Coordinates of N, CA and C in Angstrom, one line a residue:
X1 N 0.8 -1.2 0.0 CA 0.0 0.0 0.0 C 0.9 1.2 0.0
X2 N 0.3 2.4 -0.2 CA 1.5 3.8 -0.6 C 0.0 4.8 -0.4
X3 N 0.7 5.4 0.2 CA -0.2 7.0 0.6 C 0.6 7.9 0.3
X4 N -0.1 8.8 -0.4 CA 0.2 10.0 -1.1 C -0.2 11.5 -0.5
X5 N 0.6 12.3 -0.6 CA 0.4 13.9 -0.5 C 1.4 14.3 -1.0
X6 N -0.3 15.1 -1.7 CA 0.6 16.3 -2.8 C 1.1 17.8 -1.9
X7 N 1.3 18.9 -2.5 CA 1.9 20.3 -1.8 C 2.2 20.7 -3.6
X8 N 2.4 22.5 -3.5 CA 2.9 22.9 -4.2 C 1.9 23.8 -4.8
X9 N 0.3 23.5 -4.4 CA -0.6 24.3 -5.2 C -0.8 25.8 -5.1
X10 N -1.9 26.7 -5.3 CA -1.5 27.6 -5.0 C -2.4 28.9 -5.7
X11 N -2.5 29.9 -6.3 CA -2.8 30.9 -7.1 C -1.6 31.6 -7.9
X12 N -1.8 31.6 -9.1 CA -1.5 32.1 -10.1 C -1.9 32.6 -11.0
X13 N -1.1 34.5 -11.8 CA -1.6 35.0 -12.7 C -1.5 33.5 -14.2
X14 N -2.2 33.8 -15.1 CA -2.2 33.3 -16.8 C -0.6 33.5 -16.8
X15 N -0.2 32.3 -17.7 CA 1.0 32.9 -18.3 C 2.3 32.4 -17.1
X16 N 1.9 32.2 -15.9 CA 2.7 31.6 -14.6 C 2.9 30.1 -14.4
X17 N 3.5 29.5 -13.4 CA 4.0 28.5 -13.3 C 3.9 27.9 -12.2
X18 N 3.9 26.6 -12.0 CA 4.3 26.0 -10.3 C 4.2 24.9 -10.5
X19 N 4.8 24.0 -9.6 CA 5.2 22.9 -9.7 C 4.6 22.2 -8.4
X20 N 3.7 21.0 -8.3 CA 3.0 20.6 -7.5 C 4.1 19.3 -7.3
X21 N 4.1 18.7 -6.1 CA 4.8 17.8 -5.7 C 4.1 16.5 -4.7
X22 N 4.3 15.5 -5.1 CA 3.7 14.1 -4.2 C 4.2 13.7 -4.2
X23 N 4.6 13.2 -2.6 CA 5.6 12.8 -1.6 C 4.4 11.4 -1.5
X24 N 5.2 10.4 -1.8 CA 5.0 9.0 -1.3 C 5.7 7.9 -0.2
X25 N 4.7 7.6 0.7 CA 5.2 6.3 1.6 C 4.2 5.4 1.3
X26 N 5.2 4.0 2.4 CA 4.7 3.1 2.2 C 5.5 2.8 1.2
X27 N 5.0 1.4 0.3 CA 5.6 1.2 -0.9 C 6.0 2.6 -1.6
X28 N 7.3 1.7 -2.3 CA 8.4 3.1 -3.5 C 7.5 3.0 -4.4
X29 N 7.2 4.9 -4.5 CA 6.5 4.9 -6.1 C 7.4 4.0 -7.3
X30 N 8.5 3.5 -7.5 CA 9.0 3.4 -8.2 C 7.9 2.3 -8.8
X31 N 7.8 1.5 -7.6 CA 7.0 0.3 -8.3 C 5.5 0.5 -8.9
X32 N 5.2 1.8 -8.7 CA 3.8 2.2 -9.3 C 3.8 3.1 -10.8
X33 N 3.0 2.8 -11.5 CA 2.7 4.1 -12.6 C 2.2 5.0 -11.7
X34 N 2.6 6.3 -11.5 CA 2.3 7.8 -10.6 C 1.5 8.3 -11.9
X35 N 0.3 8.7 -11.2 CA -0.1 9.9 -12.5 C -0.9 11.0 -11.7
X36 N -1.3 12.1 -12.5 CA -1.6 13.1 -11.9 C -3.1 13.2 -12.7
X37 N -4.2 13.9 -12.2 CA -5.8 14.2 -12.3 C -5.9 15.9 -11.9
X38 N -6.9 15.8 -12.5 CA -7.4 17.3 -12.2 C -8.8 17.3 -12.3
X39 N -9.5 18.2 -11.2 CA -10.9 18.0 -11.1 C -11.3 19.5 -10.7
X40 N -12.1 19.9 -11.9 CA -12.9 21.7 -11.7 C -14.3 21.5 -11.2
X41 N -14.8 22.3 -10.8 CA -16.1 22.3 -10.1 C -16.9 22.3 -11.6
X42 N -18.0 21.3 -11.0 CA -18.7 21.1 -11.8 C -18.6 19.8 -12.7
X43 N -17.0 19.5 -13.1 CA -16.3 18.3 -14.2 C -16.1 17.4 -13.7
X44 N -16.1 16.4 -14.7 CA -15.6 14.8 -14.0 C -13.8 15.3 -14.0
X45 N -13.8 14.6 -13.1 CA -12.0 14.3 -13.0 C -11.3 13.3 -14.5
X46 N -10.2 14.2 -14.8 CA -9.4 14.1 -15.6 C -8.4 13.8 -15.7
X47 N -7.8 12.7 -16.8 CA -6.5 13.1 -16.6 C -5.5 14.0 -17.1
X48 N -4.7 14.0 -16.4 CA -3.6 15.3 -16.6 C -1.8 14.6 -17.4
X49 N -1.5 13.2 -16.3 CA -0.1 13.3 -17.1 C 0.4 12.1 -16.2
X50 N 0.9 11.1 -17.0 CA 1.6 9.8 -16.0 C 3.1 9.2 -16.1
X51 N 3.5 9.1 -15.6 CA 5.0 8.5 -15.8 C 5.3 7.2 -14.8
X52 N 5.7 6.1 -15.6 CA 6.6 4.8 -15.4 C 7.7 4.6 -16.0
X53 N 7.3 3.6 -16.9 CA 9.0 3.9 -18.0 C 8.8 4.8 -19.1
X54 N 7.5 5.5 -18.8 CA 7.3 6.1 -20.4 C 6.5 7.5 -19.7
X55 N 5.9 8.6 -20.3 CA 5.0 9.7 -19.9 C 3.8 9.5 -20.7
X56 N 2.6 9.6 -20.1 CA 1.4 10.1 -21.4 C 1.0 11.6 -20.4
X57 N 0.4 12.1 -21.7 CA -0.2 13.3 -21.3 C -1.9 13.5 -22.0
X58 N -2.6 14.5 -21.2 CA -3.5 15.0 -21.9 C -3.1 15.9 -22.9
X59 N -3.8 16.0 -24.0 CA -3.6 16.8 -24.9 C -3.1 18.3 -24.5
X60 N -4.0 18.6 -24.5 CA -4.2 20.5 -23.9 C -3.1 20.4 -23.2
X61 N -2.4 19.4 -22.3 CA -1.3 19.9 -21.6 C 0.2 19.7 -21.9
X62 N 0.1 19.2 -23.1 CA 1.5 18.9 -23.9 C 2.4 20.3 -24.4
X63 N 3.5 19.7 -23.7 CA 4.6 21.2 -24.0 C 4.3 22.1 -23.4
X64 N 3.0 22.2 -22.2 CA 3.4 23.0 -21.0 C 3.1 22.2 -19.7
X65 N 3.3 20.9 -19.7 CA 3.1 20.7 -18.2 C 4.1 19.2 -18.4
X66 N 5.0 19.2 -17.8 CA 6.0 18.2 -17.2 C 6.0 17.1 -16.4
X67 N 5.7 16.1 -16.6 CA 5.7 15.0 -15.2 C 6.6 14.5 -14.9
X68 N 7.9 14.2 -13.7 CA 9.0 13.4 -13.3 C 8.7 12.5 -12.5
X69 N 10.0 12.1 -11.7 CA 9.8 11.3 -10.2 C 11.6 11.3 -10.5
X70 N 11.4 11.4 -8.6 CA 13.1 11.1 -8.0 C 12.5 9.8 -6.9
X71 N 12.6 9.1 -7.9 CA 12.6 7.5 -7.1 C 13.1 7.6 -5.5
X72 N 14.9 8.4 -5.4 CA 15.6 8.7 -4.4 C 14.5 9.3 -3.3
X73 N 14.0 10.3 -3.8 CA 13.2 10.9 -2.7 C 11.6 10.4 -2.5
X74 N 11.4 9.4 -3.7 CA 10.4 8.6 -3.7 C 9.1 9.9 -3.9
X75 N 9.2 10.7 -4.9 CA 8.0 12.0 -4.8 C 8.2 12.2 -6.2
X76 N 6.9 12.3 -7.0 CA 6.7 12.9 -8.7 C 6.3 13.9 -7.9
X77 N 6.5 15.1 -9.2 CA 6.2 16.3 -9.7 C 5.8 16.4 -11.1
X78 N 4.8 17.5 -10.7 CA 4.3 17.6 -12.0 C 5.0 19.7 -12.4
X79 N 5.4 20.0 -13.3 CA 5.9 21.1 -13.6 C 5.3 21.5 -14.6
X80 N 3.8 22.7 -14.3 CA 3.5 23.0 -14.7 C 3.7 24.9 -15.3
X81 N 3.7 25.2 -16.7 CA 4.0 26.1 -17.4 C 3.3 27.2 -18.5
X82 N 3.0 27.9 -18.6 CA 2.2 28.6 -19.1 C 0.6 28.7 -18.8
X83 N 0.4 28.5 -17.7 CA -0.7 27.7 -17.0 C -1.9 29.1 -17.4
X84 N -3.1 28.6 -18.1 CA -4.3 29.2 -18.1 C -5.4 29.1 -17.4
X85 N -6.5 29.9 -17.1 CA -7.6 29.7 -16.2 C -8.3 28.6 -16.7
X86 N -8.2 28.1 -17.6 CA -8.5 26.7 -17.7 C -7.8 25.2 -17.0
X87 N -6.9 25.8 -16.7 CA -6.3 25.0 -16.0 C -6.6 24.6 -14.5
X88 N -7.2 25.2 -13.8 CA -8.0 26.1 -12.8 C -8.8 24.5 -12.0
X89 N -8.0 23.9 -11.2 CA -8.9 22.8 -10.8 C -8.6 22.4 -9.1
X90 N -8.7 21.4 -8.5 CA -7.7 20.0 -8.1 C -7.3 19.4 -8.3
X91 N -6.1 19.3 -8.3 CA -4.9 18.4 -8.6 C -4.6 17.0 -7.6
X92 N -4.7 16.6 -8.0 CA -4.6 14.8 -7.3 C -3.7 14.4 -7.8
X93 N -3.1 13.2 -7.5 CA -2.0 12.7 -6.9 C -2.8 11.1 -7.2
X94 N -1.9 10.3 -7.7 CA -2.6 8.5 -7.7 C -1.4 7.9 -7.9
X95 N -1.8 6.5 -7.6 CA -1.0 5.3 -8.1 C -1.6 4.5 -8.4
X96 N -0.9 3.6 -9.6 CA -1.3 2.7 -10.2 C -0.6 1.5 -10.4
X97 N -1.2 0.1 -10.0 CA 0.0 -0.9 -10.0 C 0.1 -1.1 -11.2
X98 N 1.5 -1.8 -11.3 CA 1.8 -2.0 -12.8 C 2.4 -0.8 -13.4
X99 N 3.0 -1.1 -14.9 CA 3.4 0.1 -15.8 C 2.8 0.0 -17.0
X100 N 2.0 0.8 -17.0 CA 1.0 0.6 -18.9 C 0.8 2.0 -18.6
X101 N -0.1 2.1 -19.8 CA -1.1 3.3 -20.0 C -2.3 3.7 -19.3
X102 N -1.7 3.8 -17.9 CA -3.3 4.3 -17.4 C -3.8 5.8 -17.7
X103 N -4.7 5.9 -17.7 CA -5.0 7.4 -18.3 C -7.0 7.1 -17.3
X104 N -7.6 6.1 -16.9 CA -8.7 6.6 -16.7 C -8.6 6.3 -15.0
X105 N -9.3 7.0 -14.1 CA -9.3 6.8 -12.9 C -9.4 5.7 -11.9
X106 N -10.1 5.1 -12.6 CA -10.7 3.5 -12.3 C -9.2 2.8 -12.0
X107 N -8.3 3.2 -12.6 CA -7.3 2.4 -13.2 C -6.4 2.3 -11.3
X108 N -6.7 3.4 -10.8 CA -5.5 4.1 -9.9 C -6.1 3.7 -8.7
X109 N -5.3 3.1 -7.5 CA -6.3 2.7 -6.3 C -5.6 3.5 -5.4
X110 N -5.0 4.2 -5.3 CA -4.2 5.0 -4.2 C -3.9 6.5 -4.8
X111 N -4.6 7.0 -3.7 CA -5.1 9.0 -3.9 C -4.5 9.8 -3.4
X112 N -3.9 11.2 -3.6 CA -3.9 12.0 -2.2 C -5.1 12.8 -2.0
X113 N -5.0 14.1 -1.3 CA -6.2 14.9 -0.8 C -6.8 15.8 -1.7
X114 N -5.4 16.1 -2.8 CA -5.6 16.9 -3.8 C -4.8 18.0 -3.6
X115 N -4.5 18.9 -4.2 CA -4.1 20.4 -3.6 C -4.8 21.2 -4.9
X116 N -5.4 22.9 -4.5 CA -5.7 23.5 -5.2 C -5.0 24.4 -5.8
X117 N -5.3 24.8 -7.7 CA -4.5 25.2 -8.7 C -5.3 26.3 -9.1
X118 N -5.9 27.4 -9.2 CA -5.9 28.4 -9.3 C -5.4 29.3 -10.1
X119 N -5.9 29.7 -11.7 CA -5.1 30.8 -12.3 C -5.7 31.6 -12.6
X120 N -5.4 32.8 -12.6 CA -6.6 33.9 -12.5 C -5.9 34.3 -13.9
X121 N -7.0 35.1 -14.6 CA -6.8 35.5 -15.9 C -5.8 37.4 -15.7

């Protein structure tokens, strides 16, 4: 099992940046696909961006939002860039056993609390 918390969210003008971070215990994320969600009031939760041996992303966020992991510190980040009020959600934090393509939520059995992302136009 692995419990997650994210940090790093925040308010931001359009056009700004920040980099959310999820710090994992318990089992090493290493052994998990880590991916990242985003949820706006009113929308189903989405995905945003995952990394194992490979990254997928959501469209919309390709070439401005980043996903890593330092295995060492056992914590992905996601490094997000040019960020617009559409971007504007909760950001969650998951794990997923195995390493494939997960991209739908069903897929991921381990959450954090979320942190909030905020860009004001």
């Amino acid at each position: 099992q692995v419990q997650l918390v994210e940090s790093g969210g925040g308010l931001v003008q359009a056009g700004g940046s920040l980099r959310l971070s999820c710090a994992a215990s318990g089992r090493t994320a290493s052994s998990y696909t880590m991916g990242w969600f985003r949820q706006a009031p009113g929308k189903e939760r989405e995905f945003v961006a995952s990394i194992n041996w490979f990254t997928d992303y959501l469209d919309s966020v390709k070439g401005r939002f980043t996903i890593s992991r330092d295995n060492a510190k056992n914590t992905v980040y996601l490094q997000m860039n040019s960020l617009q009020p559409e971007d504007t959600a909760v950001y969650y934090c998951a794990a997923a056993s195995g390493s494939y393509h997960y991209t739908r939520s069903h897929e991921y059995a381990y959450w954090g609390q979320g942190t909030q992302v905020t860009v004001s136009s």
